Coordinates of C-alpha atoms and ligand atoms in Angstrom, one line a residue:
X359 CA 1.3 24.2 -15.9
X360 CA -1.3 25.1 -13.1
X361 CA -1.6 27.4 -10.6
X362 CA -4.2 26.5 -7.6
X363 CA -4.9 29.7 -6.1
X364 CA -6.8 31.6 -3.7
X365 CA -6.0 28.4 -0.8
X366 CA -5.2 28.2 2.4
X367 CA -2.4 25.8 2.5
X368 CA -1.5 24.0 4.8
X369 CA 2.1 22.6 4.0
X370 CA 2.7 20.2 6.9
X371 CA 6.7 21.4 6.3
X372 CA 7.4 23.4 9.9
X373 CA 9.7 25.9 7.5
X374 CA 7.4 26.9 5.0
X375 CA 3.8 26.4 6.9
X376 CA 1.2 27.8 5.1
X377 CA 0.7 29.5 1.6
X378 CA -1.8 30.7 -0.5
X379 CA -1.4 29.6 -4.1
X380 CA 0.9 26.6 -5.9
X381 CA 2.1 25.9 -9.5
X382 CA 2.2 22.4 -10.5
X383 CA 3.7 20.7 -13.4
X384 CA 4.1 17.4 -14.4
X385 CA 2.4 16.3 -11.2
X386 CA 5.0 17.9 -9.1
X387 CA 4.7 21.4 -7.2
X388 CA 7.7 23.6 -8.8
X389 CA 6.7 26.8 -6.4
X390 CA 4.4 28.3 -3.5
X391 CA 3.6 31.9 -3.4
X392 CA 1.8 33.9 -0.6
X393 CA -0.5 35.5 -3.3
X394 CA -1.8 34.6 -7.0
X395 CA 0.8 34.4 -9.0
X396 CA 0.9 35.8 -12.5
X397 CA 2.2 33.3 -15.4
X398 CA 1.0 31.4 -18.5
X399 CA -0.8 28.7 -17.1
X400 CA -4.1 27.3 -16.5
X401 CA -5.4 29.0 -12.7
X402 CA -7.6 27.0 -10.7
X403 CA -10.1 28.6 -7.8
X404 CA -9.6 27.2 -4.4
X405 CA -12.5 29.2 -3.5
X406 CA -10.6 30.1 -0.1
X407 CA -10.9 26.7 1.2
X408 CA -8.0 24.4 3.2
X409 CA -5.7 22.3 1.5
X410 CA -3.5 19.3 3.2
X411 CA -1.2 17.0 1.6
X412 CA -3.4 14.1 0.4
X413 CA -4.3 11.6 3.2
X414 CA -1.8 8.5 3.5
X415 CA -3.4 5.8 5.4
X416 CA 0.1 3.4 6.5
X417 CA -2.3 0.3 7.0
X418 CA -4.8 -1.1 5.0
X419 CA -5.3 -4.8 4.1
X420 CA -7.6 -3.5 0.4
X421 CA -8.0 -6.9 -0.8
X422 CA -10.0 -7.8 2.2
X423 CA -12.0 -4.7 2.3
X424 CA -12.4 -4.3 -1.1
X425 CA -13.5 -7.5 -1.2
X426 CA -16.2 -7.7 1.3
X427 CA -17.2 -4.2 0.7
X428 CA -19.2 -6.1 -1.9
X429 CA -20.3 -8.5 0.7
X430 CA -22.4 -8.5 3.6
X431 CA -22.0 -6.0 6.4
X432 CA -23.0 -6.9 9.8
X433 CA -22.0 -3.5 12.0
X434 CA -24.3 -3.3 14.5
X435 CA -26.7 -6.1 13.9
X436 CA -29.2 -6.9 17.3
X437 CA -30.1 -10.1 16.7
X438 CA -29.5 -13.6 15.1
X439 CA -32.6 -13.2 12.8
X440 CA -31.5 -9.5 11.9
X441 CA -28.0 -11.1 10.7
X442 CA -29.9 -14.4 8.9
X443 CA -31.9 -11.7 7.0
X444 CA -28.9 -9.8 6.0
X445 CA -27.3 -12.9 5.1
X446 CA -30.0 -14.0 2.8
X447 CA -30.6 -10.5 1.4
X448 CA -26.3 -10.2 0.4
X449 CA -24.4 -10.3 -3.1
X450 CA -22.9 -13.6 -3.5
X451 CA -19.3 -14.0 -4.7
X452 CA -19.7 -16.8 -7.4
X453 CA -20.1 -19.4 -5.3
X454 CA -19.4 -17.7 -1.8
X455 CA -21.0 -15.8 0.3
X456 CA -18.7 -13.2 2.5
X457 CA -20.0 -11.2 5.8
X458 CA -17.7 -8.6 7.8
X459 CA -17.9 -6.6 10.7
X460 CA -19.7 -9.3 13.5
X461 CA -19.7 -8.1 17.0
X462 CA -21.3 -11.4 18.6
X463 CA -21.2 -9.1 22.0
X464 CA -23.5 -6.6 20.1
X465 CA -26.0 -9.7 19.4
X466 CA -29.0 -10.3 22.0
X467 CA -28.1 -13.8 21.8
X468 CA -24.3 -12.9 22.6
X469 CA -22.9 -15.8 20.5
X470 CA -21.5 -16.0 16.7
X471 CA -24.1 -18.4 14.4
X472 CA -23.4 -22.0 14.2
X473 CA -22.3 -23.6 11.0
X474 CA -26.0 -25.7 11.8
X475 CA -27.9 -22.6 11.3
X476 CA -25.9 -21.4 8.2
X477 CA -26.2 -24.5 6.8
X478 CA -30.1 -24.1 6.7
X479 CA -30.1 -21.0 4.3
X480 CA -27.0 -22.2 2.7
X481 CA -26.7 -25.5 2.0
X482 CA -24.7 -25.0 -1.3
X483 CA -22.9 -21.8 -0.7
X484 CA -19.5 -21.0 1.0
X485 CA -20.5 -18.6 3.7
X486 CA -17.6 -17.2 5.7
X487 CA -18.5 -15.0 8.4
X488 CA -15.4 -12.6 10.0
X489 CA -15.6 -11.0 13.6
X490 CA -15.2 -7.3 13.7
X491 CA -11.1 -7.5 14.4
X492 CA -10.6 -10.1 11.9
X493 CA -8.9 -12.8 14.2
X494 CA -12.1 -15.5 14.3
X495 CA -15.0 -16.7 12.2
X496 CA -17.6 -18.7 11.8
X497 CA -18.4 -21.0 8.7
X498 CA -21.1 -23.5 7.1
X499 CA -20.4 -27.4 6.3
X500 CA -20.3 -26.4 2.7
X501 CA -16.9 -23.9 2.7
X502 CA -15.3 -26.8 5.8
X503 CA -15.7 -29.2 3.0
X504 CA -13.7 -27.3 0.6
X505 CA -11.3 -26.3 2.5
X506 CA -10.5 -29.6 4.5
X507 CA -10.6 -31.2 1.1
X508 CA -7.1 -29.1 0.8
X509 CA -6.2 -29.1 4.5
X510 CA -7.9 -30.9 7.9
X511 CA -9.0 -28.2 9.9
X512 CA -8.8 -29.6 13.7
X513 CA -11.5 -27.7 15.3
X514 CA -15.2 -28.5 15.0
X515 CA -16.4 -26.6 12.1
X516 CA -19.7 -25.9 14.0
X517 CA -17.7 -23.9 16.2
X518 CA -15.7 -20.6 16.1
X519 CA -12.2 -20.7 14.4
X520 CA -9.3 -18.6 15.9
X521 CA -5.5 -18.3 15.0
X522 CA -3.8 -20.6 12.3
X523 CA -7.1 -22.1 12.1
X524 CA -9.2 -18.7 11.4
X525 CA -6.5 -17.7 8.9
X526 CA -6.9 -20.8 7.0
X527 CA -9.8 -20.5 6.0
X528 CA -10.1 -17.0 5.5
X529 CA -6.9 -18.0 3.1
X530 CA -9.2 -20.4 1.0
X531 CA -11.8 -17.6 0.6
X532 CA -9.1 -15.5 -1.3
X533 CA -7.3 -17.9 -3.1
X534 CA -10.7 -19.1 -4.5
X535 CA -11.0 -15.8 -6.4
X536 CA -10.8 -14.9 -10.1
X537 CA -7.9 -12.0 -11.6
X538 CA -11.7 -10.0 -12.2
X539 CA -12.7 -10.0 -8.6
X540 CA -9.2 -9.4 -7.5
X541 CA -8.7 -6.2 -9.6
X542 CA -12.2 -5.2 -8.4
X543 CA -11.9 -5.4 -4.9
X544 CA -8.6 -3.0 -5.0
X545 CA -10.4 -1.2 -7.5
X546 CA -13.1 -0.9 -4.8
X547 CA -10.4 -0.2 -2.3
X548 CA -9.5 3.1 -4.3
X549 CA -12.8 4.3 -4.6
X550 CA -13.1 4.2 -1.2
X551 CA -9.5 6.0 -0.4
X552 CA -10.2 8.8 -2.2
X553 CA -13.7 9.1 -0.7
X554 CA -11.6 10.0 2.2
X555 CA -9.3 11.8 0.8
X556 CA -6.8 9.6 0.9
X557 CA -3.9 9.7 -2.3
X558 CA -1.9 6.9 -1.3
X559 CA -2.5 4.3 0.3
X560 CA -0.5 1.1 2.4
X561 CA -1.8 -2.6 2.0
X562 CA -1.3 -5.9 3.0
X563 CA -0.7 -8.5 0.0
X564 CA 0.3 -12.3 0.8
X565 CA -1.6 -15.0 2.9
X566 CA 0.3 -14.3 6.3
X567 CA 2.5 -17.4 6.0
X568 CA 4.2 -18.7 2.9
X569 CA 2.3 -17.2 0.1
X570 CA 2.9 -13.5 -1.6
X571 CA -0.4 -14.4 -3.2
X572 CA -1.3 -12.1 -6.2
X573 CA 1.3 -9.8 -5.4
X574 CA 2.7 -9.5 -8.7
X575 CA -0.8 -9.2 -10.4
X576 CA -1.1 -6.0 -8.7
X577 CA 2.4 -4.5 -9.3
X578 CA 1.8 -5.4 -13.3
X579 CA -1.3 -3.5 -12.7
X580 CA -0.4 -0.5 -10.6
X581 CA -1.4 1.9 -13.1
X582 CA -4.6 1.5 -13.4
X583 CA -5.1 2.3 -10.5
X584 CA -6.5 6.7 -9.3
X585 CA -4.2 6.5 -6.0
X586 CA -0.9 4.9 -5.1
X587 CA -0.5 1.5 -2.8
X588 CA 2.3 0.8 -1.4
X589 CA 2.8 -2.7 -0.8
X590 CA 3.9 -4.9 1.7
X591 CA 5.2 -8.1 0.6
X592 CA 2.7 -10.0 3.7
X593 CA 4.3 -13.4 4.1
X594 CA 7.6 -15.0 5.5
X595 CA 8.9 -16.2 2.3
X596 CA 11.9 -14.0 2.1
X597 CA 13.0 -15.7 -1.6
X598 CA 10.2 -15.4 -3.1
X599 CA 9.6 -11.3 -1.5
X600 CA 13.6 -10.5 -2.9
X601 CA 12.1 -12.3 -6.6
X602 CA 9.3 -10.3 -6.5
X603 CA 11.7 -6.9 -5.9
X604 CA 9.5 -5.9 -2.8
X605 CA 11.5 -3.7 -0.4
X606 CA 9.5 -4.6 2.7
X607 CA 7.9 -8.2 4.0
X608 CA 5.4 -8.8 6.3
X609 CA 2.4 -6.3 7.6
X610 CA -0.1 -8.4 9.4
X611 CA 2.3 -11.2 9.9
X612 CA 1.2 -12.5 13.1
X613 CA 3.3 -12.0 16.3
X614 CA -0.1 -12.6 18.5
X615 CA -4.0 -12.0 17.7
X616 CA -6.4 -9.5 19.5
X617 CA -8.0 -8.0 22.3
X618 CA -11.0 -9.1 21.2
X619 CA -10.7 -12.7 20.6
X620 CA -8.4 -12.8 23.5
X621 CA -5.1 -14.5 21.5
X622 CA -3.2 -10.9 21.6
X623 CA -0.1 -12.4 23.7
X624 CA 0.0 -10.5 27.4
X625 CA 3.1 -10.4 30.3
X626 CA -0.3 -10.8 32.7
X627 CA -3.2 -13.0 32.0
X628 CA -6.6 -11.7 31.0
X629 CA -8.9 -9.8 33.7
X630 CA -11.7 -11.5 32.3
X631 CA -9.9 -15.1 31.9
X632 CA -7.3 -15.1 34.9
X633 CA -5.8 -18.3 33.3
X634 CA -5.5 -16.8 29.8
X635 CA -1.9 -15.6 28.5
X636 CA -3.2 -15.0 25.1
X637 CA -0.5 -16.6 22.4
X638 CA 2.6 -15.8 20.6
X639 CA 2.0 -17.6 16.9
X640 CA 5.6 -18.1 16.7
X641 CA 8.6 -19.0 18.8
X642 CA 11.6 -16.7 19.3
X643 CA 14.1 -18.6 16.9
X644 CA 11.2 -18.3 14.0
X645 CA 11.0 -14.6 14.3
X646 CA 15.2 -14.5 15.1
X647 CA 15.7 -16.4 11.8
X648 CA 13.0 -14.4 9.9
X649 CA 14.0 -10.6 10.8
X650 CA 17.8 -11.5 11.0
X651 CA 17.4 -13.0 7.1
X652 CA 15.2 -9.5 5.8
X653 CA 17.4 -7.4 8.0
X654 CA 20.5 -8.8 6.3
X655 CA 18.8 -8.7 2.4
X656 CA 17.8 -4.7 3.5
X657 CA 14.2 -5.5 3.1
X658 CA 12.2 -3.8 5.8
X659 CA 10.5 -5.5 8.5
X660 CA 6.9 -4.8 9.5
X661 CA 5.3 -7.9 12.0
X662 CA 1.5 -7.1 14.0
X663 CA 1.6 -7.2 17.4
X664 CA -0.7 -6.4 19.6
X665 CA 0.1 -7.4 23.4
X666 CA 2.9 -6.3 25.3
X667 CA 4.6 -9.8 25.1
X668 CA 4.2 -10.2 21.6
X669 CA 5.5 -6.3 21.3
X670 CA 8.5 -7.1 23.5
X671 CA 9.2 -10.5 21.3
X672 CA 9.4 -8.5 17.9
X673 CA 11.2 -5.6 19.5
X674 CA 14.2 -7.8 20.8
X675 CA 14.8 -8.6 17.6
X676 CA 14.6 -5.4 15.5
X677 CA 17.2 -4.3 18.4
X678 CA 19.7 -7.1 18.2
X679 CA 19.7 -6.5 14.0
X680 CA 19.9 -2.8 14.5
X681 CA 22.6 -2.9 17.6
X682 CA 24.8 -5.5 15.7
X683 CA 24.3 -3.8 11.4
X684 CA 22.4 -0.7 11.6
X685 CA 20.8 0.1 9.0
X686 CA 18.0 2.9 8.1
X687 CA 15.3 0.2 7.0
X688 CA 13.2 1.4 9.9
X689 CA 11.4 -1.5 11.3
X690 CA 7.8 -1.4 12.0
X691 CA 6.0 -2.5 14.5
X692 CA 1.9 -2.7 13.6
X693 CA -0.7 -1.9 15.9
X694 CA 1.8 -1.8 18.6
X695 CA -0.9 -1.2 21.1
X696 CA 0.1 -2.2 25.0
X697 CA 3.2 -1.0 25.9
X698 CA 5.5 0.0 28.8
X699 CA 7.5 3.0 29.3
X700 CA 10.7 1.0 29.0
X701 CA 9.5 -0.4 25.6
X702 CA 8.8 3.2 24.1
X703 CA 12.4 3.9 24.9
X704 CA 14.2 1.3 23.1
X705 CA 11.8 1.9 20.1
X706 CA 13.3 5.7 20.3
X707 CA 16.6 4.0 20.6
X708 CA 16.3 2.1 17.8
X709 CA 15.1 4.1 15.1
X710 CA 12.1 1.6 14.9
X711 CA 8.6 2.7 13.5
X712 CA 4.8 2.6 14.1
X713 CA 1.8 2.0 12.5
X714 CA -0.7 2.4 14.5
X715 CA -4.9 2.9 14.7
X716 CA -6.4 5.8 16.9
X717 CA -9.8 4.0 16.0
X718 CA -9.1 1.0 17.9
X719 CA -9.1 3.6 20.9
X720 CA -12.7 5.5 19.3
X721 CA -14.1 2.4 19.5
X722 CA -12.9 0.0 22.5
X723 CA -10.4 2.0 25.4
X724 CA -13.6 4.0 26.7
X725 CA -14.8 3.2 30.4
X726 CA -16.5 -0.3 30.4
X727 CA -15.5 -1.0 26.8
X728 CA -14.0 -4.4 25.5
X729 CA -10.4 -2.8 26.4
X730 CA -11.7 -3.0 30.5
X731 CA -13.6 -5.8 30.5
X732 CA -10.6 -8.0 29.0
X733 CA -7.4 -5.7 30.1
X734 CA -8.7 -4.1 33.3
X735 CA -8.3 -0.1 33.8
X736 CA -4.8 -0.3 34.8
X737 CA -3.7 -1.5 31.3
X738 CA -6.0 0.1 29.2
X739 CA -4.3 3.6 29.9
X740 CA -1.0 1.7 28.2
X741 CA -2.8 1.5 25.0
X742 CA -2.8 3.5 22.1
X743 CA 0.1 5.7 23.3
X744 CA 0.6 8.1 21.0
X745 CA 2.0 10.7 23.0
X746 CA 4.7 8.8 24.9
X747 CA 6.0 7.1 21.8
X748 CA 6.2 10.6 20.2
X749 CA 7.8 11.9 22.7
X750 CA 10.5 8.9 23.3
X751 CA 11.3 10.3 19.0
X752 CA 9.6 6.8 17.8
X753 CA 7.5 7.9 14.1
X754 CA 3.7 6.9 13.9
X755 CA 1.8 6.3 10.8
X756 CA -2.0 6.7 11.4
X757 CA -4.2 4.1 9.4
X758 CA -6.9 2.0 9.9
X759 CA -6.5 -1.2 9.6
X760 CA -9.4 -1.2 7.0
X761 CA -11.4 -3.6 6.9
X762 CA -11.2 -3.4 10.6
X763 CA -12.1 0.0 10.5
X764 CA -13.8 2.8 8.0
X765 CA -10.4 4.1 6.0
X766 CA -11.3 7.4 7.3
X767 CA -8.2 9.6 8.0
X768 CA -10.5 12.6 9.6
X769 CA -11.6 10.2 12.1
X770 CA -8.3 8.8 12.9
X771 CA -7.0 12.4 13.4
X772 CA -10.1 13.3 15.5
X773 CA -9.7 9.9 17.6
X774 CA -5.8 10.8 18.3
X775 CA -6.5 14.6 19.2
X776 CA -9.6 13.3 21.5
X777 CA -8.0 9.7 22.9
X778 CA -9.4 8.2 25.8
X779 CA -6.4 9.0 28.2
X780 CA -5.7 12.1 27.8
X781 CA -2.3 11.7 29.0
X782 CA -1.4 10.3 25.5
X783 CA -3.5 12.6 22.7
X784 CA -1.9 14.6 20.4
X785 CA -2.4 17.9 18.9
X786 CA -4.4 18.6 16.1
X787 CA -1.0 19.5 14.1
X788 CA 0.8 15.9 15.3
X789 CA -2.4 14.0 14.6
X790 CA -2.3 15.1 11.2
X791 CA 1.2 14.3 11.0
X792 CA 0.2 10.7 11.3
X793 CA -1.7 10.8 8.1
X794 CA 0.5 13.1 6.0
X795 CA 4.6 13.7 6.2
X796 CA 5.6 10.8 9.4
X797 CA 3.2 8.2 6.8
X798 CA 5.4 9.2 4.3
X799 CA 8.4 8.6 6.5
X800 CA 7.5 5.0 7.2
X801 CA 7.3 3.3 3.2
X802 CA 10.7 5.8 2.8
X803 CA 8.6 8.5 0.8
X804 CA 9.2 11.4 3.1
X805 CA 11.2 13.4 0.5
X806 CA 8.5 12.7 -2.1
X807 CA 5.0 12.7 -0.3
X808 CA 3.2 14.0 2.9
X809 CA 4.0 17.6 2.6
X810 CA 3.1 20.5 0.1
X811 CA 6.0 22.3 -0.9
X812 CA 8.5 22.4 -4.0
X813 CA 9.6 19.4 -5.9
X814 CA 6.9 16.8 -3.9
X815 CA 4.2 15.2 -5.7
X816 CA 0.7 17.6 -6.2
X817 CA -1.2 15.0 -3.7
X818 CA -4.0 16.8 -2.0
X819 CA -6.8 17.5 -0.3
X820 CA -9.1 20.1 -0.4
X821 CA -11.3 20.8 3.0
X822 CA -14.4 22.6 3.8
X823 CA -12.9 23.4 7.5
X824 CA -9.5 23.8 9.4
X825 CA -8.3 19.9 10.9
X826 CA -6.3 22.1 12.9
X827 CA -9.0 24.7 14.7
X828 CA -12.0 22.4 14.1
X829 CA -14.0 21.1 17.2
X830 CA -15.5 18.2 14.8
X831 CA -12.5 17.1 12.9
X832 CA -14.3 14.0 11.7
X833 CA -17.3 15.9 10.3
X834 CA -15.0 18.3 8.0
X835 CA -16.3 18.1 4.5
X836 CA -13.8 17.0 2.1
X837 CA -14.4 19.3 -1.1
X838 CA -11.5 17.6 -3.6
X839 CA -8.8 15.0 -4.0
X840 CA -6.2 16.1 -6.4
X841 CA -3.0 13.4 -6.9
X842 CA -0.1 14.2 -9.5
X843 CA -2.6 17.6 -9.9
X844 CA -5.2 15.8 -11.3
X845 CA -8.4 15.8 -10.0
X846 CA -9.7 13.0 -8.8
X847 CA -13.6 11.9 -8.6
X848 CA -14.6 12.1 -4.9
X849 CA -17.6 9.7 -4.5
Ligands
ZN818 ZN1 -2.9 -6.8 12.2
ZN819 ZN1 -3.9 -5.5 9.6

């Protein structure tokens, strides 16, 4: 038995609030007191610091991250010759060579390399390059070999590859690597979680399309592993989902594509490109057949969708299935970023879920930012709506979308109290809400994680400052991550 004492805890349960010491055994809390408790256990100082249920981040792809966390990172590179150098100076995978995190806007030359120029430094490694929000890339004549050896690609490969096309490829990359690398890339993924002070974490694990990939090599190795995944069984393959005895299918199984690369599907075309719709990936009787079959087999749903006409495509399904069997599988809709009023409401209706990025706001819904340029004013202000969705009773998990963004829960928090429209923040309380007991709520773990009070697992964090009274939420020092009670390294 322990007993952490001398907190201020913050349970995130509305009945029991705060507290001031907790005994824990067996990795569960067993009781909260108001004062340090006496009994025969081992008494741990919390040195009067906060403690929060450990962070839960509901959307992570950690193969990716992990993966090209040992890459090359190109955040906010100037120039072409700033991003060769980088290049040349990066860890090699075997024989590939992965970058992450190009902006091409950010570049003075405003363009992505050409496979030409990559082929110059590279004529004998497979160098994949991925924009910022994951949805194109760039490549050199050595990985378009490879991978048309397996399947044409139709595009140029001295161009920029988008959609099926971008997914392909960045398919190949993964499936090229070893049990070793795999393992070490969500090995890398934890380490970063709990840098963050995260406990458990949500991620992504198939190809998008028909593969669950190496989805049973991480269940068999689950315990290896410091925090918890939770995983989401990422492909359309329904069979081989069920075999694999995942509960949920899908995560980023494309409805549409991004802002950014301007293939997130929209009811009104592009300010920027007044011809452009964006795309759906699929037609209506693919999604109809898909979420009708998972619906039917209890599995829950989870698709991305980004624009407000690949939104309203998902949602019409998720509320036939729901209005014809209902069923508490809570359906999720990821990203879920443009919306109308009328769309909130028959989320509420429908008892269907979000997961959703306050980041994405941080970085492009401010005045003049990529969210303008491509969406004009009007719409922006429909993005990101935390506030209206809360309010119509829909339940938000906060995440990050990581590699997209850092896995940084404190800045999601501070980027949903501080959003762009102020029409649609939160409070400090609700923000954290998305990273502790409504995450929980989403993977079905409400009556097990996200809050700090008897019989719930001893996940936690231990912080320098208040998330609730702070005026720099994202600064706030994170002290200690403790999960099942044990301490866990932070790095
Ligand atoms: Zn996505
Ligand atoms: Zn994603």
């Amino acid at each position: 038995m322990k007993v952490f004492y001398n907190g201020k805890i913050i349970t995130m349960n509305k009945e029991v609030a705060t507290a001031a010491a907790m005994a824990v055994d067996n990795g569960k809390i067993i009781e909260l007191f108001n004062a340090k408790p006496e009994m025969p256990a081992e008494y741990i100082d919390l040195q009067g610091k906060w403690v929060l249920p450990g962070f839960i981040d509901t959307h992570t792809h950690s193969i990716s991250g992990g993966l090209y966390s040992m890459g090359v990172n190109l955040e906010h590179c100037n120039t072409l010759a700033e991003l060769f150098e980088r290049l040349t100076e990066g860890n090699l995978m075997g024989e590939m060579l992965i970058a992450w995190h190009l902006d091409e806007t950010e570049l003075r030359e405003k363009r992505f390399p050409t496979a030409a120029e990559l082929d110059k430094l590279f004529p004998d490694i497979a160098v994949l390059i991925r924009r910022v929000d994951g949805h194109s890339c760039v490549i050199n004549k050595c990985a378009a070999q490879q991978i048309t050896a397996i399947q044409p690609l139709k595009s140029d490969f001295n161009g920029t590859f988008r959609a099926r096309e971008n997914d392909q490829i960045v398919n190949w990359f993964h499936s090229s690597l070893d049990e070793e690398h795999i393992l070490k890339s969500y090995d890398n993924a934890a380490r970063h979680a709990i840098k963050y002070g995260h406990t458990t974490i949500h991620t992504m694990v198939g190809d998008g399309y028909n593969s669950l990939e190496h989805y049973s090599l991480l269940m068999a190795n689950m315990d290896r592993f410091p925090i918890e995944f939770i995983p989401y069984a990422q492909c359309f393959n329904i069979d081989a989902a069920l075999e694999a005895g995942a509960t949920r299918l899908g995560g980023c199984i494309l409805a549409d594509g991004s802002f950014g690369s301007h293939t997130a599907g929209l009811f009104e075309p592009y300010t920027d490109q007044p011809e452009n719709y964006g795309m759906l990936y699929h037609d209506d009787a693919h999604w109809e057949k898909i979420i009708r079959r998972a619906h039917a087999n209890d599995l829950q749903v989870a698709v991305h969708c980004i624009g407000d006409r690949a939104i309203s495509q998902i949602l019409k399904y998720y509320e036939k299935v729901q209005q014809e069997n209902p069923k508490d599988l809570r359906h999720m809709l990821i990203h879920n970023e443009l919306t109308s009023d009328k769309m909130i409401r028959r989320m509420g209706e429908n008892n269907i879920v979000a997961a959703m990025q306050p980041m994405f706001d941080r970085l492009w819904a401010g005045k003049d930012g990529l969210y303008e340029i491509v969406l004009g004013k009007e719409r922006t202000r429909r993005t990101t709506r935390l506030r209206s969705l809360r309010d119509a009773g829909v339940i938000i998990g906060g995440g990050s979308d990581w590699y997209v963004t850092e896995m940084d829960a404190l800045a999601g928090i501070d980027a949903a109290v501080r959003l762009h429209n102020p029409q649609e923040r939160l409070t400090p309380y609700e923000a954290v809400e998305l990273y502790t007991s409504h995450a929980a709520w989403l993977s079905h773990d409400e009556k097990r994680l996200g809050q700090l009070v008897k019989d719930y697992q001893a996940d936690f964090v231990v912080l320098e400052e208040s998330p609730l009274v702070s005026d720099d939420i994202a600064e706030i020092k994170i002290i200690d991550v403790y999960k099942n009670g044990e301490i866990l390294n932070v790095m």
